[in-house]
Coordinates of C-alpha atoms in Angstrom, one line a residue:
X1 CA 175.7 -78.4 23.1
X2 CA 172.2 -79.3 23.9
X3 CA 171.3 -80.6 20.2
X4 CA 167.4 -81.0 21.4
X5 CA 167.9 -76.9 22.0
X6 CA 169.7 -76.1 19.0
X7 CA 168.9 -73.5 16.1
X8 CA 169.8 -73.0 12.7
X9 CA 171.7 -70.5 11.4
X10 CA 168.5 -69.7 9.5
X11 CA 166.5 -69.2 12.7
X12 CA 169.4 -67.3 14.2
X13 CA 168.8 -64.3 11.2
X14 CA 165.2 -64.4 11.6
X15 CA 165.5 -64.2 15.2
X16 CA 167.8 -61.0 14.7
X17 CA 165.4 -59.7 11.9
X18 CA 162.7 -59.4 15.4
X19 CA 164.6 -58.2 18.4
X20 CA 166.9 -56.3 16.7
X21 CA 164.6 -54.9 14.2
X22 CA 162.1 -53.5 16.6
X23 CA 164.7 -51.7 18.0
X24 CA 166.1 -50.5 14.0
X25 CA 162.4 -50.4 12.7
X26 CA 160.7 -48.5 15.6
X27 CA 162.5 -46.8 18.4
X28 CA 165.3 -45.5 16.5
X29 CA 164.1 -43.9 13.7
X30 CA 162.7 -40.4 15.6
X31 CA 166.3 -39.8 16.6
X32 CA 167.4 -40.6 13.3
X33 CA 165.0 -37.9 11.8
X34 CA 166.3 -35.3 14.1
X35 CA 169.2 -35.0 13.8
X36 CA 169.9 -35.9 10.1
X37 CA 166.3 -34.4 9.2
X38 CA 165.3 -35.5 5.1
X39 CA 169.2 -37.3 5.0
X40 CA 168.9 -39.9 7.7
X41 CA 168.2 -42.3 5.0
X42 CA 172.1 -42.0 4.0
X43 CA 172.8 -42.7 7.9
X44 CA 171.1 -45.9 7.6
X45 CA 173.4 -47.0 4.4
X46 CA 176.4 -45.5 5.5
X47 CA 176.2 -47.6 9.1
X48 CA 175.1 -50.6 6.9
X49 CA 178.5 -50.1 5.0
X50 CA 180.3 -49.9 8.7
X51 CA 178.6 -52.6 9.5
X52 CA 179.9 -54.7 6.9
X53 CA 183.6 -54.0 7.9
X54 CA 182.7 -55.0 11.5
X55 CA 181.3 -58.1 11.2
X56 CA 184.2 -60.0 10.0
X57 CA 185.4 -59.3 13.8
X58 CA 182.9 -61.5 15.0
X59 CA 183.4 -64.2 12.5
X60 CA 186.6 -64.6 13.8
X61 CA 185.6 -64.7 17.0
X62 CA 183.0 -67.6 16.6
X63 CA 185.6 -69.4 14.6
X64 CA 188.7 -69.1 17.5
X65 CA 186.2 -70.3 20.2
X66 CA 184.9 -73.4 18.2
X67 CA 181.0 -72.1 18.8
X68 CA 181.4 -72.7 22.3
X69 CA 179.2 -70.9 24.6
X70 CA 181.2 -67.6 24.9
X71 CA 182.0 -66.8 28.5
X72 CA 182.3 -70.2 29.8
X73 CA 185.0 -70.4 26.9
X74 CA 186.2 -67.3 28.7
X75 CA 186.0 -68.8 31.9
X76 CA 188.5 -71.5 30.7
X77 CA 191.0 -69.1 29.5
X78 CA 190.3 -65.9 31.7
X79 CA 190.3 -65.2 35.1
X80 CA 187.1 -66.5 36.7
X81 CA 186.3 -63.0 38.7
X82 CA 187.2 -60.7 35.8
X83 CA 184.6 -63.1 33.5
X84 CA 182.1 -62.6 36.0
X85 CA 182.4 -58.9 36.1
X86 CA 181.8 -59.1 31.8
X87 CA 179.0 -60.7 32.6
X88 CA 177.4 -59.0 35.2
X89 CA 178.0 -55.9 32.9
X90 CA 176.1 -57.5 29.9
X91 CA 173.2 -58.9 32.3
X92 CA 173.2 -54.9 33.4
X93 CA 173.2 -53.8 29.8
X94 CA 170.6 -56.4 29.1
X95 CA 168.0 -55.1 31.8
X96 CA 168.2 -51.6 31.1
X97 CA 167.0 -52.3 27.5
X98 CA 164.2 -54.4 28.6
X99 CA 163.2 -51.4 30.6
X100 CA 163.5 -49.3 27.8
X101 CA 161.8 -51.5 25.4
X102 CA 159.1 -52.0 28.1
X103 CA 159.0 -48.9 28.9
X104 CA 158.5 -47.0 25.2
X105 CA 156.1 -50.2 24.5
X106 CA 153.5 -49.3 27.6
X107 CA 154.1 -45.9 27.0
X108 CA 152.9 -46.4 22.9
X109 CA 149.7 -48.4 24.7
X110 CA 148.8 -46.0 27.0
X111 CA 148.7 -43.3 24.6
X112 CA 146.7 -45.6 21.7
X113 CA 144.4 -47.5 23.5
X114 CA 144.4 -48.1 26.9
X115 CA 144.4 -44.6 28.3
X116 CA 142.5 -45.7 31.3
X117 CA 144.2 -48.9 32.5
X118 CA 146.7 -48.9 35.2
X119 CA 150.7 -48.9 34.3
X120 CA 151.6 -51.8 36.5
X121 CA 148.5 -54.4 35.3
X122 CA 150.2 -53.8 31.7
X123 CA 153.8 -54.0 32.9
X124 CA 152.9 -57.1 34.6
X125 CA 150.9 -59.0 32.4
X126 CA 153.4 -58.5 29.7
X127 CA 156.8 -59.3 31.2
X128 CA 155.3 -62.3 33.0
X129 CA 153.7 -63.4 29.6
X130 CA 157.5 -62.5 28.2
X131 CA 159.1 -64.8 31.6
X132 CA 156.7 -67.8 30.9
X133 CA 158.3 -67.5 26.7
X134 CA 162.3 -67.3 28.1
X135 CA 161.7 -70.2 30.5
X136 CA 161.5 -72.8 28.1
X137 CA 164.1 -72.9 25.4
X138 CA 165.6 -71.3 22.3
X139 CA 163.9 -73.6 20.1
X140 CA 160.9 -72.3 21.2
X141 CA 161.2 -69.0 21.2
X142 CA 162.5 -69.3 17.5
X143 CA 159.6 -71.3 16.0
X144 CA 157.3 -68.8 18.2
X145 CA 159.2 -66.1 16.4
X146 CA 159.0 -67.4 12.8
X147 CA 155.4 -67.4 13.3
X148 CA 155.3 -63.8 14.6
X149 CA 157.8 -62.5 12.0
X150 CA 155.7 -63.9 8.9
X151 CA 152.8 -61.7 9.8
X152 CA 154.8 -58.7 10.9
X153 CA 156.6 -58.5 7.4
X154 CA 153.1 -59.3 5.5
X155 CA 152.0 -56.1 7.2
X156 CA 155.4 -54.1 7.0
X157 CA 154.6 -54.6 3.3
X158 CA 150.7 -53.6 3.3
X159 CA 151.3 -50.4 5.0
X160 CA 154.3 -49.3 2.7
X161 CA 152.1 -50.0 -0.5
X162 CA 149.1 -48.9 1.0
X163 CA 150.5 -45.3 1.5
X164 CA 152.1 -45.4 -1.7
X165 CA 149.7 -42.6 -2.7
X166 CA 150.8 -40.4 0.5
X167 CA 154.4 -40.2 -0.5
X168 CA 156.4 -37.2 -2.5
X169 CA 160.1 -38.7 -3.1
X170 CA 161.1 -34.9 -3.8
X171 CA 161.4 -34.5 0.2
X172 CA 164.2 -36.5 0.1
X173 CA 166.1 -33.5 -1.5
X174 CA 168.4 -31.7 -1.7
X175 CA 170.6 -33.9 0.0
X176 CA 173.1 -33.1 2.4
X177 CA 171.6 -30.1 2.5
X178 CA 173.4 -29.4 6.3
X179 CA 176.5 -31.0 5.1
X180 CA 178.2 -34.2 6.1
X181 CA 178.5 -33.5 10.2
X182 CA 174.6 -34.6 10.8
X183 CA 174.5 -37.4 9.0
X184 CA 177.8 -39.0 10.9
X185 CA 176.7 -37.8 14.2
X186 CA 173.4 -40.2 13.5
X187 CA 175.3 -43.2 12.9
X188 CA 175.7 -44.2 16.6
X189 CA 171.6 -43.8 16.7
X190 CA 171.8 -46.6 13.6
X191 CA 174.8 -48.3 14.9
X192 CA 173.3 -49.3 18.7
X193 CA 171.1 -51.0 16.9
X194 CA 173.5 -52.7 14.2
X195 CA 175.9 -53.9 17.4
X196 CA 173.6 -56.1 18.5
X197 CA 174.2 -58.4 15.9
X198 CA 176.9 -59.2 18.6
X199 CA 174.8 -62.7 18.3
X200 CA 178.0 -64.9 19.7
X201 CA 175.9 -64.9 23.2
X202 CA 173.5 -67.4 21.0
X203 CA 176.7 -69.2 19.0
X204 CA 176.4 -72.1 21.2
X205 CA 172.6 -72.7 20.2
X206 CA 173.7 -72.6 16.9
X207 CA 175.7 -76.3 15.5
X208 CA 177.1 -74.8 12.0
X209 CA 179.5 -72.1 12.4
X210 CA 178.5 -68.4 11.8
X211 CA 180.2 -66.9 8.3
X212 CA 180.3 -63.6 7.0
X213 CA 177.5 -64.3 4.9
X214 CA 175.4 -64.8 7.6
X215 CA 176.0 -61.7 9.5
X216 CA 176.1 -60.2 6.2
X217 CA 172.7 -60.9 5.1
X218 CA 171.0 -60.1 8.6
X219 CA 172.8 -56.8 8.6
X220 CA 171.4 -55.7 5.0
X221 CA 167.7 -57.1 6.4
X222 CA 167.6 -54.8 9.2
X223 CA 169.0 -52.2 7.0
X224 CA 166.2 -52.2 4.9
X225 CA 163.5 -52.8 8.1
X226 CA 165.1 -49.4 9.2
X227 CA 165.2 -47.5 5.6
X228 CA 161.4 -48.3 4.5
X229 CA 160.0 -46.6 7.3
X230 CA 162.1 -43.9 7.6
X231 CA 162.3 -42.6 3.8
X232 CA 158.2 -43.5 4.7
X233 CA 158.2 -40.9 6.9
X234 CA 160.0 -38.4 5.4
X235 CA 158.7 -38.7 1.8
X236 CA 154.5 -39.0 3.9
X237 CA 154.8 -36.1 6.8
X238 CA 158.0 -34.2 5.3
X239 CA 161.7 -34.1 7.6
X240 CA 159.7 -31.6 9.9
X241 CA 156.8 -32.8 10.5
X242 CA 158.3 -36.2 11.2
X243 CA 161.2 -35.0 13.3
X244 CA 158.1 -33.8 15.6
X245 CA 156.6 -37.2 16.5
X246 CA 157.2 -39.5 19.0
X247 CA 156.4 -42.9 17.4
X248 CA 156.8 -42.0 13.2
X249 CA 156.0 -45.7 12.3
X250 CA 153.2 -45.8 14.1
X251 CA 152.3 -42.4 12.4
X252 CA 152.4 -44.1 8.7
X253 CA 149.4 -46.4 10.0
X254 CA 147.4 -43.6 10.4
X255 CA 146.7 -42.6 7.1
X256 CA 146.6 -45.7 5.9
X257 CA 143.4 -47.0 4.2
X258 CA 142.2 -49.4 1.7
X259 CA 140.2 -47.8 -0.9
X260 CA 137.7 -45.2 0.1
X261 CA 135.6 -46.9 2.9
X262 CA 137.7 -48.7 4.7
X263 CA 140.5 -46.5 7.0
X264 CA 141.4 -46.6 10.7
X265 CA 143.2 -50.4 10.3
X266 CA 146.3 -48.6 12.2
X267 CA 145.1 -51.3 15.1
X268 CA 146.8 -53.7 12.8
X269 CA 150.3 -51.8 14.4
X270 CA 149.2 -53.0 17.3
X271 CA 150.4 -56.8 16.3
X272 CA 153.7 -55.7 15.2
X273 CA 154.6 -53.9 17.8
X274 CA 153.7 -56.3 20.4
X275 CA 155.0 -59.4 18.5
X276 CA 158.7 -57.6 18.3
X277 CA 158.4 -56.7 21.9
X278 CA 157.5 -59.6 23.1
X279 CA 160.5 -61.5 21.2
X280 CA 163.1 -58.8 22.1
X281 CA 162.2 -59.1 25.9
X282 CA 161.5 -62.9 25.5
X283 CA 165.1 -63.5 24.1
X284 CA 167.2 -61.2 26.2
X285 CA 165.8 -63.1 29.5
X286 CA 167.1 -66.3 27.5
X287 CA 170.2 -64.9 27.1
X288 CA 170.4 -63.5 30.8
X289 CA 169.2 -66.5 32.0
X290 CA 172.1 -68.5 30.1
X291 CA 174.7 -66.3 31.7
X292 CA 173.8 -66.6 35.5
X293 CA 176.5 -69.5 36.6
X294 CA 173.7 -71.4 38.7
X295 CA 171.8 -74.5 37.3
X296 CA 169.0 -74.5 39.0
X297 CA 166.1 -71.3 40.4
X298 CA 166.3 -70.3 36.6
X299 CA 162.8 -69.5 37.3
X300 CA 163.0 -67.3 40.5
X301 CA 166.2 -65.6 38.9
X302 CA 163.6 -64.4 36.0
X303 CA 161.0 -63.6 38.5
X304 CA 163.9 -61.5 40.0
X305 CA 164.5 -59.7 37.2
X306 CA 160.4 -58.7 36.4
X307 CA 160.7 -57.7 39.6
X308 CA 163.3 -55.1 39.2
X309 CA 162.0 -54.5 35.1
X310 CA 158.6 -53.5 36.6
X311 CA 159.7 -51.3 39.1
X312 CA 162.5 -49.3 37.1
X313 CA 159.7 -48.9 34.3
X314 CA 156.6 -47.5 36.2
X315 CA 159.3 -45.1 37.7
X316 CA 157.9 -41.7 37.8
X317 CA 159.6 -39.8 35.4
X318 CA 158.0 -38.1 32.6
X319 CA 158.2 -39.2 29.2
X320 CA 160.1 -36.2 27.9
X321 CA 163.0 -36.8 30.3
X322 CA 162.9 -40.7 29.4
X323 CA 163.4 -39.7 25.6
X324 CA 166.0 -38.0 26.1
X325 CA 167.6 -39.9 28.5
X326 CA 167.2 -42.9 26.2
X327 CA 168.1 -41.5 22.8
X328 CA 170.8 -39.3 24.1
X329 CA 172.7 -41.2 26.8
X330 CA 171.4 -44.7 26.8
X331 CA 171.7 -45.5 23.0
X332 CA 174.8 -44.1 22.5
X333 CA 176.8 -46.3 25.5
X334 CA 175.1 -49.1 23.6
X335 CA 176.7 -48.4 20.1
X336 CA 179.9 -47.6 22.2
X337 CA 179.9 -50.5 24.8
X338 CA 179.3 -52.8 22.0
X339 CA 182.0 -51.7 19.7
X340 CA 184.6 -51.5 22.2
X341 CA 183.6 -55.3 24.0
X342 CA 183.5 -56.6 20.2
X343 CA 187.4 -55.2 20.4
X344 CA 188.2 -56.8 23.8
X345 CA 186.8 -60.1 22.1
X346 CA 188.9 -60.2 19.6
X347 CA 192.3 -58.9 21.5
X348 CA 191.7 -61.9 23.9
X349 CA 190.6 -63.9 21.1
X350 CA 193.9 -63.6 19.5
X351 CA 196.0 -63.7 22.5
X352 CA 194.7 -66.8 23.9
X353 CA 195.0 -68.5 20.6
X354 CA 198.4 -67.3 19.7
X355 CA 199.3 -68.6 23.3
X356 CA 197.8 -72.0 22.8
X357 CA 199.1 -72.6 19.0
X358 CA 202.7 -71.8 20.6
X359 CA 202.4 -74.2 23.5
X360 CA 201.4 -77.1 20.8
X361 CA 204.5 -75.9 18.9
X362 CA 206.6 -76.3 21.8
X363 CA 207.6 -72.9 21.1
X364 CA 208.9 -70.6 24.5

């Protein structure tokens, strides 16, 4: 392990807390809303719960491989080919949520405040400005994101209090009101974004071991990063109103005002969104870049990927079609491709380690 490139445990949650809680936080919350309507606040605890269960699985998993980085530890125990197919699948599944998180990020821009400036200046200037951040090192990118994250909670916390006086609780009820079946068909909308605390691509940035407690605590922060918005949203603009809009968080700046001369500070959502972005994109380049086998033309392999990022973003389809084929076939392959790799790891986990403990045994 590089120990000049190393990050604490610490840093690894608040890392988490940013590009996994944009994803929680912002783009996942209009799915949520339709299809569990005023109860996709009980979603949001129930895949917390699940969550819970699932994350002594990757515990173990950090702890059979010693921290080390995961697929060269694969590499050593696997075959070499069937390792590279893994991780040309998790580079793959890696792009296409750039694209998406690029993608719904210009998209938000375009509609807001830069109606008139070309797609591809914005797509450009920010995954390049994201390239220049993954080209230099974890350490980096996690003291640039405890900066970020500071101000992004601070203002999580204004708006919520701020628009206290918008919200009537009693839209919550009655609960369950459709029965059980909507709020469990939401949970893979909650749960593609609680699988990505799949963090062991990061374990060998990180000297201490990862415990339950760890993965524990991240999972109940992005719990409530998702919850505050979305009881938000439902208790300001009621289940149907907010099951109608595109961007619900976004929505809550809106109204918000401090006192009676001062509204219109919904620019302030301009920070947070951009900040989470940019660390989400920043971080999964990282991690791509980390995977690719070669040691050197890091740099052109990133300026490979903008490449392909920008062009599969400013593809011209229309934003109704991209919503649904993000929230309806793209988000759900996450939740499932996650679960069922976090399976694999821990079958060949325990294989590989029965195997070895036998062969020290002498046992045949």
């Amino acid at each position: 392990m590089n120990k000049s490139d190393s990050i604490s445990v610490f840093q690894l949650i608040l890392l988490s807390m940013t590009f996994i809680g944009l994803k929680t936080h912002v783009m996942l919350i209009s799915p949520l809303i339709k299809t569990a309507g005023r109860d996709a606040w009980i979603t949001v605890l129930l895949t917390c719960l699940l969550t819970l269960i699932w994350v002594p699985l990757l515990v173990y998993v950090n702890k059979k491989t010693n921290g080390e980085h995961l697929f060269q530890w694969m590499k050593k125990h696997m075959n070499k080919s069937f390792t590279n197919v893994v991780i040309f699948l998790i580079i793959a599944y890696l792009a296409i949520m750039e694209i998406a998180t690029l993608r719904e990020t210009i998209t938000w821009i375009n509609i807001i405040f830069l109606q008139r400036t070309p797609l591809i200046i914005l797509v450009l200037l920010f995954g390049f400005t994201c390239c220049l951040l993954a080209a230099t090192s974890m350490r980096t990118i996690s003291i640039v994101n405890v900066f970020l994250l500071f101000f992004i909670v601070l203002l999580g916390f204004f708006v919520s209090f701020t628009n206290f006086q918008f919200k009537d609780y009693s839209l919550l009820q009655p609960v369950l009101e459709n029965g059980y079946f909507p709020v469990i068909k939401s949970i893979v909308f909650q749960g593609s974004g609680m699988v990505e605390l799949l963090l062991l691509f990061l374990q060998h940035k990180v000297p201490q071991p990862i415990r339950y407690k760890h993965l524990a605590v991240a999972g109940i922060l992005l719990t409530g990063l998702t919850i505050g918005p979305l009881i938000g949203a439902i208790t300001e603009f009621g289940p149907v109103e907010a099951s109608k809009q595109r961007f619900p968080p976004y929505e809550e700046w809106g109204i918000a005002s401090l006192g009676k001369f001062i509204e219109h500070i919904d620019f302030l959502s301009i920070y947070q969104w951009l900040s989470g972005t940019f660390i989400r994109i920043s971080t999964f380049l990282f991690i791509m870049k980390e995977l690719v086998p070669f040691q050197k033309g890091h740099k052109r392999f990133l300026l490979l990927i903008l490449v392909v990022i920008t062009v599969c973003t400013l593809a011209p389809i229309t934003d109704f079609t991209f919503s649904n084929l993000l929230f309806f076939t793209i988000i759900p392959a996450t939740f499932w491709l996650f679960v069922a790799f976090s399976l694999f790891l821990v079958v060949i986990v325990f294989l590989i380690s029965h195997k070895t403990r036998r062969d020290k045994s002498g046992i045949f």
